[in-house]
Short mmCIF file of C-alpha atoms in Angstrom, two decimals:
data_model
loop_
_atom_site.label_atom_id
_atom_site.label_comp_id
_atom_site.label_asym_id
_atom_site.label_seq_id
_atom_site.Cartn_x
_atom_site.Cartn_y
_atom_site.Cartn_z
CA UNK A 1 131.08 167.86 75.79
CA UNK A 2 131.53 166.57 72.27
CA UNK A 3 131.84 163.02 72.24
CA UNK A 4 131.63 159.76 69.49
CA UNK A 5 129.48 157.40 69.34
CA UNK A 6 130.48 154.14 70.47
CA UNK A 7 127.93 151.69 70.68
CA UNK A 8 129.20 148.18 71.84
CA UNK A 9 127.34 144.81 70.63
CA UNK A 10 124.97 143.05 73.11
CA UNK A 11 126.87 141.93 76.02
CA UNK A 12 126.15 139.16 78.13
CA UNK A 13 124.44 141.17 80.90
CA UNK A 14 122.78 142.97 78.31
CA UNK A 15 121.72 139.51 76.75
CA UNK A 16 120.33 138.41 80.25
CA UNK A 17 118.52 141.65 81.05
CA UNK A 18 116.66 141.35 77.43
CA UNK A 19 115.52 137.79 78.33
CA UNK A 20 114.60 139.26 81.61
CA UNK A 21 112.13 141.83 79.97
CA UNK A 22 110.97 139.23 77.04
CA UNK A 23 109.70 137.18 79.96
CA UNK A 24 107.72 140.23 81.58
CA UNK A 25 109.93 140.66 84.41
CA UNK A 26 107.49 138.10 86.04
CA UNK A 27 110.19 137.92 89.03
CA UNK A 28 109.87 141.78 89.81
CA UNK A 29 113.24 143.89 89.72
CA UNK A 30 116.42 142.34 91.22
CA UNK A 31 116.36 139.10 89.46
CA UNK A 32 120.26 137.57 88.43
CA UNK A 33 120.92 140.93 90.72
CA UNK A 34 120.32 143.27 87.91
CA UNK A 35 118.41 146.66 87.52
CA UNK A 36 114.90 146.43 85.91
CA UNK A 37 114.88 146.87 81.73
CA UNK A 38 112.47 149.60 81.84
CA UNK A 39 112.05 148.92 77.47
CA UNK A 40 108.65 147.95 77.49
CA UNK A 41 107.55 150.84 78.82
CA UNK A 42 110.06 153.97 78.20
CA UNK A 43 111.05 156.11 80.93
CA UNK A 44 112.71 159.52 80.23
CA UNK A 45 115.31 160.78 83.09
CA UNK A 46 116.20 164.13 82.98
CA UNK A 47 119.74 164.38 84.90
CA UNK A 48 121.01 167.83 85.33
CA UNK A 49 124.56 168.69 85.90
CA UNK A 50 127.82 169.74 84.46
CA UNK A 51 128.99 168.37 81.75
CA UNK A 52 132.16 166.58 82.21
CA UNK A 53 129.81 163.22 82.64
CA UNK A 54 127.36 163.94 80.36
CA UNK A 55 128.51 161.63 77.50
CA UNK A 56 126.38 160.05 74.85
CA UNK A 57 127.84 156.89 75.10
CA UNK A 58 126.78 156.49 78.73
CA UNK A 59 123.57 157.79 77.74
CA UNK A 60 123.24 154.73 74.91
CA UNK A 61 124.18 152.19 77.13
CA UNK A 62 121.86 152.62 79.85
CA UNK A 63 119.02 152.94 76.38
CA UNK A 64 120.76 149.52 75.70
CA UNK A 65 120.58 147.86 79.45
CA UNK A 66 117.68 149.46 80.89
CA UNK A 67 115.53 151.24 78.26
CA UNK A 68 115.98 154.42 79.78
CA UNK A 69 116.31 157.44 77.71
CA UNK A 70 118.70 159.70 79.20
CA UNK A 71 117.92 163.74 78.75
CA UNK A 72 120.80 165.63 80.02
CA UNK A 73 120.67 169.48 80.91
CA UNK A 74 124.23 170.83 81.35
CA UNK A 75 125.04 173.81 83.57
CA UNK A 76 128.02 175.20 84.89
CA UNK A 77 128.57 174.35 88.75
CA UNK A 78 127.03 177.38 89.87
CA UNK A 79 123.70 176.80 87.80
CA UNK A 80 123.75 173.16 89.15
CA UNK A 81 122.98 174.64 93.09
CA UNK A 82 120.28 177.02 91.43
CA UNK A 83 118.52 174.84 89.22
CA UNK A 84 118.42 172.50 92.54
CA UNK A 85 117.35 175.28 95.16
CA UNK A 86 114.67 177.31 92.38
CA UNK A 87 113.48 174.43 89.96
CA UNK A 88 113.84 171.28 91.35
CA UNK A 89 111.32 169.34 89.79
CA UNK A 90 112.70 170.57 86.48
CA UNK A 91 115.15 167.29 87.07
CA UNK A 92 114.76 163.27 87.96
CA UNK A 93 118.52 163.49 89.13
CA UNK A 94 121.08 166.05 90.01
CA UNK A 95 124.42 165.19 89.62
CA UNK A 96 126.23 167.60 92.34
CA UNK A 97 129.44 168.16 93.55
CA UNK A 98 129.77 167.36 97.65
CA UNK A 99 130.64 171.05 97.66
CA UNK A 100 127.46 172.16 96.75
CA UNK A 101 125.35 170.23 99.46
CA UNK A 102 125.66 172.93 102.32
CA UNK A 103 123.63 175.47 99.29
CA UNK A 104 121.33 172.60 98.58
CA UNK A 105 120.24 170.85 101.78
CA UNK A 106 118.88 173.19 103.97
CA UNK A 107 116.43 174.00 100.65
CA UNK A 108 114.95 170.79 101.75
CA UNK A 109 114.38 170.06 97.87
CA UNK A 110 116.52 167.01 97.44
CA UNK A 111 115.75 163.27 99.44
CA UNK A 112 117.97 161.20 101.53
CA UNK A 113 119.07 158.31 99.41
CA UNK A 114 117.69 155.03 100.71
CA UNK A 115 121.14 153.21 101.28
CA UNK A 116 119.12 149.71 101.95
CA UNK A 117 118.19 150.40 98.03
CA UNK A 118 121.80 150.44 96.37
CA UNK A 119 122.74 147.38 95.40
CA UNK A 120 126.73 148.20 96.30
CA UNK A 121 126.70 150.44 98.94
CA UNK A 122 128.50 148.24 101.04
CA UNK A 123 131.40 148.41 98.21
CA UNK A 124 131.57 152.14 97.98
CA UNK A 125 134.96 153.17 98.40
CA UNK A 126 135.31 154.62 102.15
CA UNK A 127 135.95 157.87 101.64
CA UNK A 128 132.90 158.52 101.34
CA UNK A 129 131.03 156.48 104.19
CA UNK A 130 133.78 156.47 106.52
CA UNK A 131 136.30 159.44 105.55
CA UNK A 132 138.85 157.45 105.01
CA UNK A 133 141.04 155.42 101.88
CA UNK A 134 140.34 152.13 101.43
CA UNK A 135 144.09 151.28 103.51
CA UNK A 136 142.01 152.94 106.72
CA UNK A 137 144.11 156.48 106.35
CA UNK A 138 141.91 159.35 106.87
CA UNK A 139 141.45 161.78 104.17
CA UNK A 140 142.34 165.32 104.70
CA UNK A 141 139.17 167.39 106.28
CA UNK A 142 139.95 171.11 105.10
CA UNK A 143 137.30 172.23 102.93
CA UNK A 144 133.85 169.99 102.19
CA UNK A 145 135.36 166.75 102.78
CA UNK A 146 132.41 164.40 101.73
CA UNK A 147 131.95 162.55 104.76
CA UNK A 148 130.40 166.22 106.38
CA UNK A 149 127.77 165.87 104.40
CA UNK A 150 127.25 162.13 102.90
CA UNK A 151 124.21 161.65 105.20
CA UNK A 152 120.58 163.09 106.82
CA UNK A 153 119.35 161.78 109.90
CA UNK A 154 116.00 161.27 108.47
CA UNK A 155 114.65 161.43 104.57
CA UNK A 156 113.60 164.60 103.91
CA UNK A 157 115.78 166.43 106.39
CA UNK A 158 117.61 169.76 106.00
CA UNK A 159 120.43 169.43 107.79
CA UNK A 160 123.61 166.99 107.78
CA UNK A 161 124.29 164.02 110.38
CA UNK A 162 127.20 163.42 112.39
CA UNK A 163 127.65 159.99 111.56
CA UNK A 164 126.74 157.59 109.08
CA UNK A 165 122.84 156.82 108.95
CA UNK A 166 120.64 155.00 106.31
CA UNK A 167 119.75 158.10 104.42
CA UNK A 168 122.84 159.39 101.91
CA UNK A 169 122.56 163.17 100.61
CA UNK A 170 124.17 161.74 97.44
CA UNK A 171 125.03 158.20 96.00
CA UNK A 172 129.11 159.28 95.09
CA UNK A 173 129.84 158.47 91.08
CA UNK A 174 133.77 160.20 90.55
CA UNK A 175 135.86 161.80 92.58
CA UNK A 176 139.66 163.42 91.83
CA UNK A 177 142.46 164.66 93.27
CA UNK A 178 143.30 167.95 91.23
CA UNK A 179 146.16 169.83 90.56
CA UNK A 180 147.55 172.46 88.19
CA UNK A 181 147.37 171.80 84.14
CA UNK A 182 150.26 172.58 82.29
CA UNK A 183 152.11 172.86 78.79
CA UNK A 184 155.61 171.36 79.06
CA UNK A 185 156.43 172.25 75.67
CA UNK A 186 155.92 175.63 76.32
CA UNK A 187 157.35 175.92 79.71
CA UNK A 188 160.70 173.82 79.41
CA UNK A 189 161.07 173.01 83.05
CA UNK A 190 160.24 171.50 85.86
CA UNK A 191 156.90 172.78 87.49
CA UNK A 192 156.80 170.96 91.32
CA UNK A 193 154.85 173.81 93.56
CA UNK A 194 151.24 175.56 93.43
CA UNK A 195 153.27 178.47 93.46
CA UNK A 196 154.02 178.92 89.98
CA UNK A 197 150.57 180.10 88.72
CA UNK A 198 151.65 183.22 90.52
CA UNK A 199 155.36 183.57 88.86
CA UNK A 200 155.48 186.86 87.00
CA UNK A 201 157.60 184.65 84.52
CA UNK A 202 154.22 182.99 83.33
CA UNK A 203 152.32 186.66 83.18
CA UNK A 204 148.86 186.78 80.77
CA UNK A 205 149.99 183.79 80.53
CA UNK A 206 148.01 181.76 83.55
CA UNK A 207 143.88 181.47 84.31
CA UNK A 208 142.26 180.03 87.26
CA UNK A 209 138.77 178.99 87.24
CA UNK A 210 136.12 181.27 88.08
CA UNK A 211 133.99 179.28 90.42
CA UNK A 212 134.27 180.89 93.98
CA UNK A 213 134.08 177.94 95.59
CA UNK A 214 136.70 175.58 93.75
CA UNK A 215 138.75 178.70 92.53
CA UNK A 216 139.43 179.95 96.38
CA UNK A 217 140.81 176.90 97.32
CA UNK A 218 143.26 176.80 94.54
CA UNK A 219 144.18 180.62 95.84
CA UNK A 220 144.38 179.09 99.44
CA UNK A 221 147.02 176.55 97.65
CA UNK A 222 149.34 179.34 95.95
CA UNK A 223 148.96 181.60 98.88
CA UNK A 224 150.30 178.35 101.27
CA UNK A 225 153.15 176.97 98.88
CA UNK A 226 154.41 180.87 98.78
CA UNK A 227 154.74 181.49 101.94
CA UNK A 228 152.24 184.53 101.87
CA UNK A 229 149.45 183.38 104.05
CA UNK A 230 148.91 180.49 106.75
CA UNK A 231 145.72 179.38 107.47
CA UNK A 232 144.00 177.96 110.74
CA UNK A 233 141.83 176.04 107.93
CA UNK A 234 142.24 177.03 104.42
CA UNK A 235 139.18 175.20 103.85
CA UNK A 236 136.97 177.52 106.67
CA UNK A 237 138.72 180.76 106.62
CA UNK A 238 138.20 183.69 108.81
CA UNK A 239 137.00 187.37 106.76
CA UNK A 240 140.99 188.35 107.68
CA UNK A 241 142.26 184.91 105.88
CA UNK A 242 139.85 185.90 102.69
CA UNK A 243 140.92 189.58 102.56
CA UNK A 244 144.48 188.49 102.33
CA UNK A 245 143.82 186.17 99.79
CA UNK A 246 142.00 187.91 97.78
CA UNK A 247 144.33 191.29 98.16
CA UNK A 248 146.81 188.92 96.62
CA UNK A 249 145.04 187.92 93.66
CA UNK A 250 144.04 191.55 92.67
CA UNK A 251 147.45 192.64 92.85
CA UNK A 252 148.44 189.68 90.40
CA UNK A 253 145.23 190.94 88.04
CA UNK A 254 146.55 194.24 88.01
CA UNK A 255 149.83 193.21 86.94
CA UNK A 256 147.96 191.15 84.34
CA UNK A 257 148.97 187.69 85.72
CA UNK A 258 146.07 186.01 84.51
CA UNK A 259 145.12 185.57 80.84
CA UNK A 260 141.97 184.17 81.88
CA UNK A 261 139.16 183.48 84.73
CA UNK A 262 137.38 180.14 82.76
CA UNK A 263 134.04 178.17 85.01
CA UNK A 264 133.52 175.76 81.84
CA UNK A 265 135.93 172.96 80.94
CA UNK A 266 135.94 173.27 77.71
CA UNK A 267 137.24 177.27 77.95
CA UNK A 268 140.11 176.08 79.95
CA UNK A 269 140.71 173.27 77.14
CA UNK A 270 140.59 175.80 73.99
CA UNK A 271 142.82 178.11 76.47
CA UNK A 272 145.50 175.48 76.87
CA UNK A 273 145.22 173.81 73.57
CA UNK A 274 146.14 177.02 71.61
CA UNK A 275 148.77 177.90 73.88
CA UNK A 276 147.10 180.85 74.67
CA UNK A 277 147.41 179.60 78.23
CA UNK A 278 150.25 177.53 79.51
CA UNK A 279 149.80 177.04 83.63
CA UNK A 280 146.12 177.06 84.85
CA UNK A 281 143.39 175.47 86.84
CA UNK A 282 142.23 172.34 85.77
CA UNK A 283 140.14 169.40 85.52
CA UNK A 284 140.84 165.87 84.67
CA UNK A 285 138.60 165.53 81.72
CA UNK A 286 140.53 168.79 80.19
CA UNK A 287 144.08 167.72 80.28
CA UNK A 288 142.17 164.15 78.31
CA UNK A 289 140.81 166.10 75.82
CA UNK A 290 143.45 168.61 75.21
CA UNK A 291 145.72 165.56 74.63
CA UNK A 292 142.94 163.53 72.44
CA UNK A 293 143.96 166.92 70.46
CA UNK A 294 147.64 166.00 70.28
CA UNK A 295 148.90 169.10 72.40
CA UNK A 296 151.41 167.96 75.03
CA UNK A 297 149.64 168.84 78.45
CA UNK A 298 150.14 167.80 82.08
CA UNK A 299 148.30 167.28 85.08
CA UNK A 300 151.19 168.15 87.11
CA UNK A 301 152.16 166.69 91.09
CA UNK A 302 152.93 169.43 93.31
CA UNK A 303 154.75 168.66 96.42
CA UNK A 304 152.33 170.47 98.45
CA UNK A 305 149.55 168.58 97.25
CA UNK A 306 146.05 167.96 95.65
CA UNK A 307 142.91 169.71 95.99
CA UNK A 308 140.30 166.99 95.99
CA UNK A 309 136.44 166.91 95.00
CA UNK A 310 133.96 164.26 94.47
CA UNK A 311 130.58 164.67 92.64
CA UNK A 312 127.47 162.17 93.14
CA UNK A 313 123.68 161.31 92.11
CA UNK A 314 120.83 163.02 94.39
CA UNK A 315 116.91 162.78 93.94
CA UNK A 316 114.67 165.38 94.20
CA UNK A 317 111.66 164.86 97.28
CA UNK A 318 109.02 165.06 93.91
CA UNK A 319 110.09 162.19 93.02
CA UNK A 320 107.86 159.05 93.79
CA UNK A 321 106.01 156.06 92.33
CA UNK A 322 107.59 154.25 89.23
CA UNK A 323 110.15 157.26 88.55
CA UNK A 324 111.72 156.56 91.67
CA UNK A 325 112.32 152.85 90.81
CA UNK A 326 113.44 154.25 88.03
CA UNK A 327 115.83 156.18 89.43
CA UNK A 328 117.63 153.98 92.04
CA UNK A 329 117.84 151.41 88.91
CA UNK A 330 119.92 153.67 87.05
CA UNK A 331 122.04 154.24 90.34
CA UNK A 332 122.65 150.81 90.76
CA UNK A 333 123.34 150.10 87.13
CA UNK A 334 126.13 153.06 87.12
CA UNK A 335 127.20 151.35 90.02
CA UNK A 336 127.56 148.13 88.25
CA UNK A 337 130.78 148.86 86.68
CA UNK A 338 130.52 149.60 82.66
CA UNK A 339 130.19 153.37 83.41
CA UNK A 340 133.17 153.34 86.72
CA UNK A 341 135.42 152.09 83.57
CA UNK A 342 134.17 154.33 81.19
CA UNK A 343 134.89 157.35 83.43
CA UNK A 344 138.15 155.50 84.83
CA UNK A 345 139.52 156.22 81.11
CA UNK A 346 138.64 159.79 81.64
CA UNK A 347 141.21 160.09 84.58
CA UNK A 348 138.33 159.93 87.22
CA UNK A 349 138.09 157.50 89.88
CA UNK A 350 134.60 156.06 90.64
CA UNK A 351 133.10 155.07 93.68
CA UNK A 352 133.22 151.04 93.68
CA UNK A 353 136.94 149.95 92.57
CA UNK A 354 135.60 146.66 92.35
CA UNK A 355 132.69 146.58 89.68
CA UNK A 356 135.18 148.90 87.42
CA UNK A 357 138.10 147.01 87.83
CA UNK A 358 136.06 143.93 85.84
CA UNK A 359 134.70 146.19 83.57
CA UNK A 360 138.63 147.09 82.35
CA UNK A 361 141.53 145.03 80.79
CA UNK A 362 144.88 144.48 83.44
CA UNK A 363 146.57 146.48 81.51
CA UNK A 364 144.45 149.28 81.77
CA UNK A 365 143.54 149.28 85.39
CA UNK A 366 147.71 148.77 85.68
CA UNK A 367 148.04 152.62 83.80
CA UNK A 368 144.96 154.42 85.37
CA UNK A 369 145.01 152.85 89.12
CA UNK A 370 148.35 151.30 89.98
CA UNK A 371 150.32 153.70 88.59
CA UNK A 372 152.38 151.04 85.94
CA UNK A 373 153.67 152.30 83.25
CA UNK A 374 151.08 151.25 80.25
CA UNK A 375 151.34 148.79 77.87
CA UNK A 376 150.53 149.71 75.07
CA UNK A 377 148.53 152.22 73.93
CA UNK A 378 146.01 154.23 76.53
CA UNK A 379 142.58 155.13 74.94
CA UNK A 380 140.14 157.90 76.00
CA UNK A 381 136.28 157.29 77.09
CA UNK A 382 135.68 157.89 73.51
CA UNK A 383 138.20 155.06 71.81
CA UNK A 384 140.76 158.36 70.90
CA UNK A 385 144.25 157.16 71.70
CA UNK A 386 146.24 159.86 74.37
CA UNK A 387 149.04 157.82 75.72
CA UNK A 388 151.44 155.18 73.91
CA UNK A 389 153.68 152.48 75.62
CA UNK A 390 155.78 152.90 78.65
CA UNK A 391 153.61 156.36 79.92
CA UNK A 392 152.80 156.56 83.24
CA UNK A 393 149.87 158.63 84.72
CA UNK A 394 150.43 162.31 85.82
CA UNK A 395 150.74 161.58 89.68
CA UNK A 396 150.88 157.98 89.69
CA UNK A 397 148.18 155.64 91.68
CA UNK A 398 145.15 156.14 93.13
CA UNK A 399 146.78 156.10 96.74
CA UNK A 400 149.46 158.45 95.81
CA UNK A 401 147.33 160.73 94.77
CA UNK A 402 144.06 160.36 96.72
CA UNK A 403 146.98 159.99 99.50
CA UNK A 404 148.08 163.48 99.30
CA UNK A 405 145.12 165.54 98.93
CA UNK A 406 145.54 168.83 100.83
CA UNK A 407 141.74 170.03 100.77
CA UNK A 408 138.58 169.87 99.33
CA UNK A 409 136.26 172.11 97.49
CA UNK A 410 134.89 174.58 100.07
CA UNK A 411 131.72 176.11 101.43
CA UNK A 412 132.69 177.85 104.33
CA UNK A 413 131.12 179.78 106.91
CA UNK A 414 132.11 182.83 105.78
CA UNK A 415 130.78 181.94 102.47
CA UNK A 416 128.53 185.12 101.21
CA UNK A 417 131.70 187.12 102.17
CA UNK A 418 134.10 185.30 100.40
CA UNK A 419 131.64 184.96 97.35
CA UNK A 420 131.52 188.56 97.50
CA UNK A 421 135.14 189.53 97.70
CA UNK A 422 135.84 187.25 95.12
CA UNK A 423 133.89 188.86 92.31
CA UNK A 424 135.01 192.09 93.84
CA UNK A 425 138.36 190.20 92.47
CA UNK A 426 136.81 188.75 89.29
CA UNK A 427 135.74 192.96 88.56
CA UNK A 428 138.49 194.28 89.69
#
């Protein structure tokens, strides 16, 4: 991801942290309850991932507040599960998706996450340690909700627990509800149903992403809202459920529905942005970017729905000694709040409300979590303006949209059969 440099002067947890390491962190880590400034003696963590969080910025703050230098290794989500099952020590960190846990796990490369060692565990938002919204509703279970798979019974075990225990598979970061991008100046009406990427009145005109995983449960969503399928479980379906669905997308291929099959962001960005594409898959730091470009674009509601994911921090077993200080440092500074706001501004919404929430202006928190109309102007990560006064977020707040999530990004049983039949789809 291309980003600008924004470096921000010494702030007063900065200025604290400094003194800390001036006066040889003679108190040991935790002091004034911050992270350890690693400066006098540089530490390199290699995080590997995709890279819709992989910004500079984030990477010159934590250089700023901890003295780590950041080394990032993007790969598309795919890559990410087998860089983690084939090279795991070729990484300090892995930033997954909860989807991708079931492929990881039973590997038995990646640790249990010592919750007794994050600083605001106890602030996470629920969803993830409970399966539930911070109001007490439960979140939908189709697909890989994260609670199936936020914790090990022990460490280094290769399979999931039931309940909650002390060891997390992954320390959550961002999470979305998404839905289906679209250009409203080239469409001219209203869009309100999944259904739509299927209309023959949008043909070579639509994409969906081409990650088997993510992009069957946006099928599941078309097939649902059209009336063509009903699943038990759209998020575990049965080899009938899959042949259906698939059947229906290579019909749509061959009558050249789809301009497009994108698994990077920034493809489904250049395929919106030059209208080549005006109803698609796609992610929340796309429709941010495409409008940092000054092309309308919309992350549209759909009345049947969101399709939800969440992505998190996870440690390889290799990892020991220092470097593992050094890790759960970093985890507790992202936790801290600078980066929650940061990646608030991207459309995201992080894993402790609370720390972000005093890391942002009213105003802003008003626009990106309540729902409010803004303002005054709405910035990007990067400083780039993308909304002015009186605009209201696609969707509206965090409980209206976290509220109506459908499903989740899905590994399923079935999941070397539907992997199959959908590049049988993809090469059809």
């Amino acid at each position: 991801m291309t980003s600008h440099v924004n470096r921000s002067g010494l702030t007063r947890r900065g200025f604290l942290q400094a003194a800390t390491a001036v006066a040889g962190l003679a108190a040991g880590p935790g002091l004034l309850g911050f992270p350890t400034v690693h400066a006098a003696d540089p530490v390199v963590l290699r995080i590997a991932g995709t890279g819709v969080n992989q910004f500079q910025q984030l990477a010159d703050k934590a250089k700023e507040e901890l003295g780590i230098t950041i080394q990032y290794t993007s790969l598309v989500s795919d890559d990410v599960v087998k860089r983690a099952v084939t090279q795991p020590t070729s990484f300090d960190l892995i930033d997954s998706e909860y989807w991708m846990l079931k492929k990881i796990i039973p590997s038995g490369n990646l640790r249990g996450m010592d919750t007794k060692r994050i600083k605001y565990y106890d602030d996470i938002v629920p969803i993830f340690t409970k399966g539930e919204l911070p109001d007490g509703k439960q979140v939908a279970r189709q697909g890989t909700a994260p609670i199936k798979v936020s914790y090990l019974p022990s460490e280094f075990d290769k399979t999931f627990a039931n309940e909650p225990t002390q060891w997390m598979t992954l320390i959550p970061t961002v999470y979305n509800a998404d839905t289906l991008g679209i250009r409203p100046d080239l469409i001219n009406r209203p869009i309100d149903s999944w259904k739509e990427l299927l209309n023959p009145e949008f043909k070579s005109k639509a994409a969906i992403l081409n990650i088997p995983s993510i992009g069957i449960m946006d099928a599941a969503m078309v097939m649902e809202a059209s009336g063509e399928i009903r699943y038990e479980d759209k998020g575990n379906m049965t080899r009938e459920e899959i042949d259906k669905t698939i059947q229906v997308l290579i019909d749509a291929k061959k009558q050249k529905q789809f301009r497009a099959f994108w698994k990077e962001f920034n493809e489904s960005v250049n395929l919106m942005a030059s209208g080549e594409v005006v109803i698609q898959s796609m992610w929340s730091p796309a429709v941010t970017k495409v409008r940092q470009m000054g092309v309308p674009c919309i992350y549209q509601p759909l009345k049947e729905g969101y399709r939800a994911w969440a992505a998190g921090l996870g440690m390889p077993k290799h990892v020991s000694g220092k470097k593992l200080d050094v890790c759960y440092d970093f985890i507790n500074w992202y936790l801290s709040g600078w980066v929650g706001a940061f990646l608030n501004r991207q459309g995201y919404y992080t894993a402790v409300l609370s720390t972000a929430k005093a890391n942002m202006d009213a105003a802003e928190w008003d626009y990106w979590m309540e729902g409010k109309p803004s303002q005054g102007d709405i910035v990007s990560p990067t400083g780039d303006k993308i909304e002015g006064k009186d605009a209201v977020r696609d969707g509206g707040s965090f409980w209206e949209r976290m509220g109506r999530v459908a499903c989740w990004n899905s590994v399923m049983d079935e999941d070397r059969y539907m992997v199959r039949k959908w590049n049988e789809f993809i090469a059809a």
